Coordinates of C-alpha atoms in Angstrom, one line a residue:
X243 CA 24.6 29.0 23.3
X244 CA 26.0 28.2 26.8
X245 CA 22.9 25.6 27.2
X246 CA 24.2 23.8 23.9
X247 CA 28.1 23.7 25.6
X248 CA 26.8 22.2 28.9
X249 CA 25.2 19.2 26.7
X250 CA 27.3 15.8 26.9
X251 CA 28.2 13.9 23.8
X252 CA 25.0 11.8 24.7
X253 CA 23.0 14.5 25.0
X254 CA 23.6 15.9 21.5
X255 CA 22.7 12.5 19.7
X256 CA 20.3 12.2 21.4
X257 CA 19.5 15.7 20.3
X258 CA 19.9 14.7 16.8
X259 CA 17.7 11.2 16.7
X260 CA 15.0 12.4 18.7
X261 CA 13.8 15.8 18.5
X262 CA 16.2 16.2 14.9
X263 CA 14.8 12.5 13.9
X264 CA 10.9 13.8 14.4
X265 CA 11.4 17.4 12.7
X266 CA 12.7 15.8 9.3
X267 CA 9.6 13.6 10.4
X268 CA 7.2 16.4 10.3
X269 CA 8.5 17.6 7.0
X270 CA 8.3 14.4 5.1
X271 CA 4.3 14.2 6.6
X272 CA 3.9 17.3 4.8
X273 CA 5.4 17.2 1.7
X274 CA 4.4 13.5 0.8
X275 CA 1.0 14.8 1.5
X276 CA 1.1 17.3 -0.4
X277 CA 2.6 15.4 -3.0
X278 CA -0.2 12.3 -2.7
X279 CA -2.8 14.9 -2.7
X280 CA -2.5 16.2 -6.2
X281 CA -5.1 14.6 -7.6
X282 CA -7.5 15.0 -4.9
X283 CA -7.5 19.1 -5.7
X284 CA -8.0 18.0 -9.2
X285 CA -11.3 16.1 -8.8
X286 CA -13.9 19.1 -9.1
X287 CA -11.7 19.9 -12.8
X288 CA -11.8 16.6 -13.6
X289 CA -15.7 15.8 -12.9
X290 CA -16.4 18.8 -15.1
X291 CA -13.8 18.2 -18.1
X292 CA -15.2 17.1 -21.4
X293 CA -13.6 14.2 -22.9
X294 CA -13.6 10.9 -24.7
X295 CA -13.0 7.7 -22.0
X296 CA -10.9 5.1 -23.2
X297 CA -11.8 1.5 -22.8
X298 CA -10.9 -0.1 -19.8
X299 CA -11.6 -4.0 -18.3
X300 CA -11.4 -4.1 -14.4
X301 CA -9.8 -6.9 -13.5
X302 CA -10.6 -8.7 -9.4
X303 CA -8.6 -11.6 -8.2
X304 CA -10.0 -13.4 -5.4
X305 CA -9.3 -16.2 -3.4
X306 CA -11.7 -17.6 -0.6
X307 CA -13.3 -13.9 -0.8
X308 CA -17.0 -14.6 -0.7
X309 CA -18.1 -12.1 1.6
X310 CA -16.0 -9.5 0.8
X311 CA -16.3 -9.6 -3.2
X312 CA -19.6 -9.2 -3.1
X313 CA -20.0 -5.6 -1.9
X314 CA -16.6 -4.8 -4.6
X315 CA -18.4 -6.5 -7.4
X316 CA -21.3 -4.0 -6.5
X317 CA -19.7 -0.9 -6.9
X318 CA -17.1 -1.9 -9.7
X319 CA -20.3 -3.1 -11.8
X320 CA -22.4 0.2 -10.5
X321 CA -19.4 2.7 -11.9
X322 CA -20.8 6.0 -13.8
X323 CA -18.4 5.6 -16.6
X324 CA -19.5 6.0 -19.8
X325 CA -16.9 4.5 -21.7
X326 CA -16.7 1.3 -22.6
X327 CA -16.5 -0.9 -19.9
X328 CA -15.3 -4.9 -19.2
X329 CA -15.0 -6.6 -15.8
X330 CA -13.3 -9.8 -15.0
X331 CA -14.1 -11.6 -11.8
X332 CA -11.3 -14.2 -11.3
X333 CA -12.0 -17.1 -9.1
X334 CA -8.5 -17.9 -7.7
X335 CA -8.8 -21.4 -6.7
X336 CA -11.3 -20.9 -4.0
X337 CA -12.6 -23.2 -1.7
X338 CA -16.0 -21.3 -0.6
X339 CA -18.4 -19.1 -2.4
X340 CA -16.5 -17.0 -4.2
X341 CA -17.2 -18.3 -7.5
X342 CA -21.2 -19.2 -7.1
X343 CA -21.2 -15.3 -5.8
X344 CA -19.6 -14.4 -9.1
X345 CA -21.7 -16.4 -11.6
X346 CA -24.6 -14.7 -9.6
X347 CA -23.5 -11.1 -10.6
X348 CA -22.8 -12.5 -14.3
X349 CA -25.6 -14.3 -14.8
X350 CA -27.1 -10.8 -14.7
X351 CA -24.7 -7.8 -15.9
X352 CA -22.9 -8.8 -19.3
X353 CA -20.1 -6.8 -18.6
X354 CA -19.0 -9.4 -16.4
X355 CA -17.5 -12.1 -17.2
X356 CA -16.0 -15.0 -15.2
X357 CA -12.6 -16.8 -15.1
X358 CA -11.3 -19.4 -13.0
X359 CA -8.2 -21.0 -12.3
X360 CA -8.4 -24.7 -11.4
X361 CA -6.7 -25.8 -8.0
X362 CA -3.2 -27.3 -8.5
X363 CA -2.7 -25.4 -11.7
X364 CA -0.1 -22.5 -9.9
X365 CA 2.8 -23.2 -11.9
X366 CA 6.5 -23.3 -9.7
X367 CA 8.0 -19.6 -8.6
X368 CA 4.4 -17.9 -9.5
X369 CA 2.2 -16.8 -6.6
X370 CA -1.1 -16.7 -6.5
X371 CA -2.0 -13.1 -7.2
X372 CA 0.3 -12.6 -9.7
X373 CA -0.7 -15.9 -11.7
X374 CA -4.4 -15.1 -11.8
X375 CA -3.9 -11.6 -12.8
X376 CA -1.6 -12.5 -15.5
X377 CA -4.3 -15.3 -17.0
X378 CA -7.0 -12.5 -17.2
X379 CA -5.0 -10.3 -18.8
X380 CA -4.5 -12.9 -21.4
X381 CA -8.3 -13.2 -21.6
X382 CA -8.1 -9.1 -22.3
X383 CA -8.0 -7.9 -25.9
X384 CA -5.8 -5.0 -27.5
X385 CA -9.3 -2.8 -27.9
X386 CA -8.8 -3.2 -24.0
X387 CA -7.1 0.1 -24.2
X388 CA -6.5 0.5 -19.8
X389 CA -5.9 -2.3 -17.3
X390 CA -7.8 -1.1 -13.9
X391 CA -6.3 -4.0 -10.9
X392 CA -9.0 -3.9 -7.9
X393 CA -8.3 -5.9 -4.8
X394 CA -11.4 -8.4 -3.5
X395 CA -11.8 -6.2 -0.7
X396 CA -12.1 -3.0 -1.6
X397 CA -15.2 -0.7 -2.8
X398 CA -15.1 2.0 -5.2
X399 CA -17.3 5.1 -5.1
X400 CA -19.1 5.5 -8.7
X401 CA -16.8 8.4 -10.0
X402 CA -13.6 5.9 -9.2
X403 CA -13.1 5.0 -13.2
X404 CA -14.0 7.9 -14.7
X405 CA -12.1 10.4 -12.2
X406 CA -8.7 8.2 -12.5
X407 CA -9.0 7.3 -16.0
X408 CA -9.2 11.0 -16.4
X409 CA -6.3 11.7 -14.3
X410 CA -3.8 9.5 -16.3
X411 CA -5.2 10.7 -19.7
X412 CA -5.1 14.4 -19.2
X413 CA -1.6 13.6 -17.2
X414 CA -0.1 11.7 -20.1
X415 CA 0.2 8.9 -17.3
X416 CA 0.8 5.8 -17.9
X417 CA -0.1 4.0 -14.5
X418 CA -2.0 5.7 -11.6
X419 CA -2.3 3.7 -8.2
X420 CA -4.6 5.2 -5.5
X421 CA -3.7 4.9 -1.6
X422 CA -7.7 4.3 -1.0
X423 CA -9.2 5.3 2.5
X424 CA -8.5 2.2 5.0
X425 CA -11.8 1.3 7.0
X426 CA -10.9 1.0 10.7
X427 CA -13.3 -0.8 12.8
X428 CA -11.5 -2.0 15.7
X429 CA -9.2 -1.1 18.3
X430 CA -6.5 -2.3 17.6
X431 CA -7.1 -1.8 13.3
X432 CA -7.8 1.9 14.3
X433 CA -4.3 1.9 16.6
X434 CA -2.1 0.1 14.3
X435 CA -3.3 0.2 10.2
X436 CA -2.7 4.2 10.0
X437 CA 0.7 4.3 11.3
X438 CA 2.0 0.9 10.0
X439 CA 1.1 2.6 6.6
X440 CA 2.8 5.7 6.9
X441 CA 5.6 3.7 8.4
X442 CA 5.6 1.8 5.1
X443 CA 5.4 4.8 3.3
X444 CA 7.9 6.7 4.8
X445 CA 10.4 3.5 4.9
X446 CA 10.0 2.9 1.2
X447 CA 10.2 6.7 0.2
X448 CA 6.7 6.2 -1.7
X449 CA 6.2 9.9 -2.5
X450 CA 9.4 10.1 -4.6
X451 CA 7.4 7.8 -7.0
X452 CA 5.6 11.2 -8.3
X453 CA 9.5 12.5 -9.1
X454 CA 10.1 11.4 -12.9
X455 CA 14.1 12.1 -12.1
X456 CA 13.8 9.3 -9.4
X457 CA 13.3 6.6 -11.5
X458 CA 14.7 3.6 -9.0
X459 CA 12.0 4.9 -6.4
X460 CA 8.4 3.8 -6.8
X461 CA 5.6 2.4 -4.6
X462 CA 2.1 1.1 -5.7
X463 CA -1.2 -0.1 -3.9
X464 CA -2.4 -3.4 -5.5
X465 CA -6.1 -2.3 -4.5
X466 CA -6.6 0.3 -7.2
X467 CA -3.9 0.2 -9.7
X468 CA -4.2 1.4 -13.4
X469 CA -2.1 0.4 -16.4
X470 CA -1.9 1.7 -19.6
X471 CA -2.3 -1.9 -21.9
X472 CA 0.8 -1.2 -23.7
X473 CA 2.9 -0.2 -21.0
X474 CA 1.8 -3.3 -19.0
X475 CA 2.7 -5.8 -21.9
X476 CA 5.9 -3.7 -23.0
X477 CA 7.3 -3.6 -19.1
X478 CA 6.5 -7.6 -18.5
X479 CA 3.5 -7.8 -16.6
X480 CA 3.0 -9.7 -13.7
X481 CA 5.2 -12.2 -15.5
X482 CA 8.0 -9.7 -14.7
X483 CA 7.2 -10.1 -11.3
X484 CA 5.9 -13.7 -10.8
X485 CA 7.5 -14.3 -7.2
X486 CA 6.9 -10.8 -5.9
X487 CA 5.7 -10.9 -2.5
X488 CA 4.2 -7.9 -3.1
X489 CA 3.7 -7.8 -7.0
X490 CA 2.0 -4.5 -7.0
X491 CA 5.3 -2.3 -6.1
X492 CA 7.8 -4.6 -7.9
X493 CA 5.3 -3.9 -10.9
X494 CA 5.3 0.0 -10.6
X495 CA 9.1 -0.2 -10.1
X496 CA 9.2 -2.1 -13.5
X497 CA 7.2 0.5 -15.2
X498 CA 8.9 3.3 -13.6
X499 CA 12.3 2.1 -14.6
X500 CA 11.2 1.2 -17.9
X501 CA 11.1 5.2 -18.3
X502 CA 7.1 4.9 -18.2
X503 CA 5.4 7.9 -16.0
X504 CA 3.8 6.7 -12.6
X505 CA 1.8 8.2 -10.2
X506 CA 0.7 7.4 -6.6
X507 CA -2.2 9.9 -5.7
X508 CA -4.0 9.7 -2.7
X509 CA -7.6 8.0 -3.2
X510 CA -9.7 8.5 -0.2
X511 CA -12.5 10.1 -1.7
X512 CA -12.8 7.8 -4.4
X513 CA -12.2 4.1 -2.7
X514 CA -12.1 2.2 0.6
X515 CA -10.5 -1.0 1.9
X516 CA -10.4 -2.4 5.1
X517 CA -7.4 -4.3 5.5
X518 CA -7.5 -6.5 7.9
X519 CA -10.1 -7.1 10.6
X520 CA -8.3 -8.7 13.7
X521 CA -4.7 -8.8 14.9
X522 CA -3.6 -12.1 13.6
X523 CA -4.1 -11.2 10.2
X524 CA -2.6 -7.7 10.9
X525 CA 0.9 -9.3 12.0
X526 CA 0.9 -11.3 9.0
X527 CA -0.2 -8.7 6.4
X528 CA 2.1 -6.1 7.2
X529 CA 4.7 -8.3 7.7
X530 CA 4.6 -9.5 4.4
X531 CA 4.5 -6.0 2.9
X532 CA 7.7 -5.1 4.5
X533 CA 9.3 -8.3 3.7
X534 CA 8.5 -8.3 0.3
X535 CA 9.2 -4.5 -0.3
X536 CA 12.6 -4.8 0.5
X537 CA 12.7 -7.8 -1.4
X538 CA 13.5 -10.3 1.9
X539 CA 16.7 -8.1 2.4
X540 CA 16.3 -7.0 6.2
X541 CA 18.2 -3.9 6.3
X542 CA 15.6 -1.4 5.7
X543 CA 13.2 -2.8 8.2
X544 CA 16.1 -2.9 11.1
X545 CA 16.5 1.2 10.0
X546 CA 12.6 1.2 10.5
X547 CA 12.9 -0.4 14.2
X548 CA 15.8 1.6 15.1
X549 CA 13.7 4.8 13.9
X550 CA 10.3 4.1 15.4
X551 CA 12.2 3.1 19.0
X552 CA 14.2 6.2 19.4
X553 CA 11.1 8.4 18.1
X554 CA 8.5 6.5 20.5
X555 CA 10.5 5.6 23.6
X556 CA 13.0 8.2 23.0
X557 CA 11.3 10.6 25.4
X558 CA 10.6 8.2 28.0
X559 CA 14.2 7.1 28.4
X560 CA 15.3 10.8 28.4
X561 CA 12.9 11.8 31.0
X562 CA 14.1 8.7 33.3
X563 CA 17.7 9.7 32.8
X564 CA 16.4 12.6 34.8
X565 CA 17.9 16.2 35.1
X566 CA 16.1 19.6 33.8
X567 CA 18.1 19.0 29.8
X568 CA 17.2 15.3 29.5
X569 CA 13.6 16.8 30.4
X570 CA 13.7 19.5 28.0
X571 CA 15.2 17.8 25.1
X572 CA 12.5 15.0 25.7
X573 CA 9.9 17.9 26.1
X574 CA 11.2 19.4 22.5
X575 CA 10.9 15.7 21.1
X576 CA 7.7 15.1 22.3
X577 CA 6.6 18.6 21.3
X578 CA 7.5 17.5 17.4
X579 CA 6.9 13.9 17.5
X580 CA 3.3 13.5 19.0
X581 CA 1.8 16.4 16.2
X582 CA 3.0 14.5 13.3
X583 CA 1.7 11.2 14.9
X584 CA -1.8 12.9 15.8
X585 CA -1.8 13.8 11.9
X586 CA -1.2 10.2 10.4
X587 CA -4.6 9.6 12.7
X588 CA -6.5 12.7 11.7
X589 CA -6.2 12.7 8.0
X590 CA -6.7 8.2 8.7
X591 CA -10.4 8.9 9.9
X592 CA -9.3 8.1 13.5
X593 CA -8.9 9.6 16.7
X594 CA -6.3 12.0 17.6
X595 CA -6.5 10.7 21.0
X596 CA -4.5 7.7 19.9
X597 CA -1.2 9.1 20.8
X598 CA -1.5 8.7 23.6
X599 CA -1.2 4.9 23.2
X600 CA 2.1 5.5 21.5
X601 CA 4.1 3.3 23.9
X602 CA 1.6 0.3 23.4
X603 CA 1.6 1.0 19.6
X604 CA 5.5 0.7 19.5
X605 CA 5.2 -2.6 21.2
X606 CA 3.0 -4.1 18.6
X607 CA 4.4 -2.5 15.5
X608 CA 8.2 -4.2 16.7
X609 CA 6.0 -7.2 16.7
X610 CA 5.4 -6.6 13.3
X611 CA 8.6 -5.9 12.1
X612 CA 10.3 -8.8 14.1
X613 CA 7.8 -11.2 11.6
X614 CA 9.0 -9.3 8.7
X615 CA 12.7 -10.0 9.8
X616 CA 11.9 -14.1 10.0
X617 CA 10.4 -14.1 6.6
X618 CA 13.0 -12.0 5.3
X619 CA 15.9 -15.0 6.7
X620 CA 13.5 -17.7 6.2
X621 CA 12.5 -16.9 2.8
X622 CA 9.4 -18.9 3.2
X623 CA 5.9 -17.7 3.2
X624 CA 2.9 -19.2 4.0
X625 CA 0.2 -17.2 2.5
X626 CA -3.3 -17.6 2.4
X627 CA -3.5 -21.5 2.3
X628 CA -0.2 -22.2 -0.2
X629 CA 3.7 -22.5 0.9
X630 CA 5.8 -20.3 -1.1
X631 CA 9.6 -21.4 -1.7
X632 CA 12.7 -19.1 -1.1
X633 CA 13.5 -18.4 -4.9
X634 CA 12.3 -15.4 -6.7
X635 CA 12.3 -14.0 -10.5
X636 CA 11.6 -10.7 -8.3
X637 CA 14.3 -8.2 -11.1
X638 CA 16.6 -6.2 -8.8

């Protein structure tokens, strides 16, 4: 108790936002792990249940994508389901060999089927994704009884359909969105992808979208994401949210608050993106997510800053104030904080080793953020070859 008196008003907040900031930490990791992981200790049940699969059209945008959608028409086309099943390759006004690349896998598999969308046809406050997804559905038919939204990018082992088709039927879901495993092959991906996602997570509260009494809290992953037919038409659609940055949460939040049930499961065992595959592209992307999940309002990001600088350079500053309680507090700190990092890398795929880099990774990922904060005052994003303006029929 007398160690506790001795401390100077400093000293407790410091207390408080550094080794009290990374034990709340801790049990968020936990419980939103637990919480994603639901459907993961379901998947033996699920392979073995007997029942009748719905119909379901998978449905890939992609723009300038021709070596990546070749390898996710592959294993979208080589699923085990055996219900009845469409795909939709959409050719987003590309400019390389995306579309020959898709004619190649129709002109073989009638299941496929291509659309395009003609260059200079985006109509104002649409982008991109959002427009192309919204003309296939319109190609869809009400016998079309799921919607099944697959990034470009990403792969799908052959028990994806059926396992999360299953999932939302015997759940009584009405949208299921899978956080797929994220392919790290570089430094700096393996350094920076794992905890810039779990900062997203954590920062947007994406667990509480599994808590039906939380309906203004939900979170979504545009690379595997799972619509009911009728809840997608009844909720808007993408139309609903034409100028979302980052359509895929603004369309869960929709759904959610349209009192439809949502899950987001963890989908490592089932799927596998890799993200982005050098730094450039990095900055950019997960700029964008946090600008657009907070809806270009900066206040959320600027808690995220002030968060991940007093848990990463927290201890460092305590230990340079010198004394043996700045040393212990920062001792405690690090004690709590450098576990819970070490298990965003383990259950990543990556090295543990990697915290040890934390000072370097707090460097880049303010980086990050400080992008996110321009587009969030600029309003403007360039993305992927087409200037977006500052308006947005994003609801609120």
């Amino acid at each position: 108790m007398s160690l506790w008196q001795n401390l100077s008003v400093w000293q407790y907040l410091y207390a408080a936002a550094g080794p009290g900031l990374a034990g709340v930490g801790a049990y968020s990791a936990i419980s939103a792990r637990l919480r994603f992981s639901k459907m993961q200790a379901d998947l033996a049940k699920l392979a073995e249940a007997e029942v009748v699969e719905p119909s379901v059209v998978v449905l890939i945008p992609a723009k300038d994508e021709g070596v990546r959608i070749r390898p996710c028409l592959q294993t979208v086309l080589g699923q085990d389901y055996a219900g009845p099943m469409r795909v939709l390759a959409i050719d987003d006004r590309s400019t390389d060999e995306t579309a020959s690349v898709m004619d190649e896998f129709a002109a073989v598999d009638p299941r496929l089927k291509v659309l395009r969308i003609a260059p200079g046809t985006l109509p104002d406050a649409w982008l991109g994704k959002c427009h192309a997804l919204w003309r296939g559905v319109e190609k869809t038919s009400a016998a079309d009884e799921w919607l099944l939204f697959v990034d470009s990018d990403v792969t799908l082992k052959p028990q994806a359909v059926r396992l999360a088709l299953r999932q939302a039927v015997s759940r009584g879901l009405d949208a299921v969105s899978l956080l797929t495993r994220q392919t790290c092959v570089g430094f700096w991906e393996k350094l920076l992808v794992p905890v810039m996602g779990a900062s997203v997570l954590g920062a947007y509260i994406a667990s509480y979208t599994n808590d039906d009494n939380r309906r203004g809290i939900a979170f979504a992953n545009g690379q595997f994401f799972l619509i009911r037919r009728s809840a997608y038409f009844e909720a808007g659609g993408h139309e609903a949210v034409r100028g979302a940055w980052t359509e895929d949460v603004d369309l869960m939040r929709v759904l959610k608050r349209s009192g439809f049930k949502v899950r987001l499961y963890s989908g490592e065992a089932l799927a596998a993106t890799r993200m982005y595959d050098n730094v450039r592209t990095m900055f950019r992307g997960w700029a964008r997510i946090f600008a657009g999940c907070s809806h270009r309002r900066p206040w959320r990001i600027l808690v995220t800053m002030a968060v991940l600088t007093v848990s990463m350079m927290g201890p460092l500053v305590a230990f340079w104030a010198g004394g043996m309680i700045w040393a212990g507090l920062a001792v405690l700190h690090l004690s709590l904080f450098l576990p819970v990092l070490g298990f965003v890398y383990r259950v990543t795929g990556n090295s543990v080793w990697l915290v040890g880099l934390f000072p370097l990774t707090w460097v880049m990922q303010m980086g990050m953020l400080v992008r996110a904060l321009a587009w969030c005052w600029s309003g403007r994003l360039n993305w992927r070859g087409t200037i977006y303006p500052t308006k947005s029929s994003v609801p609120r």
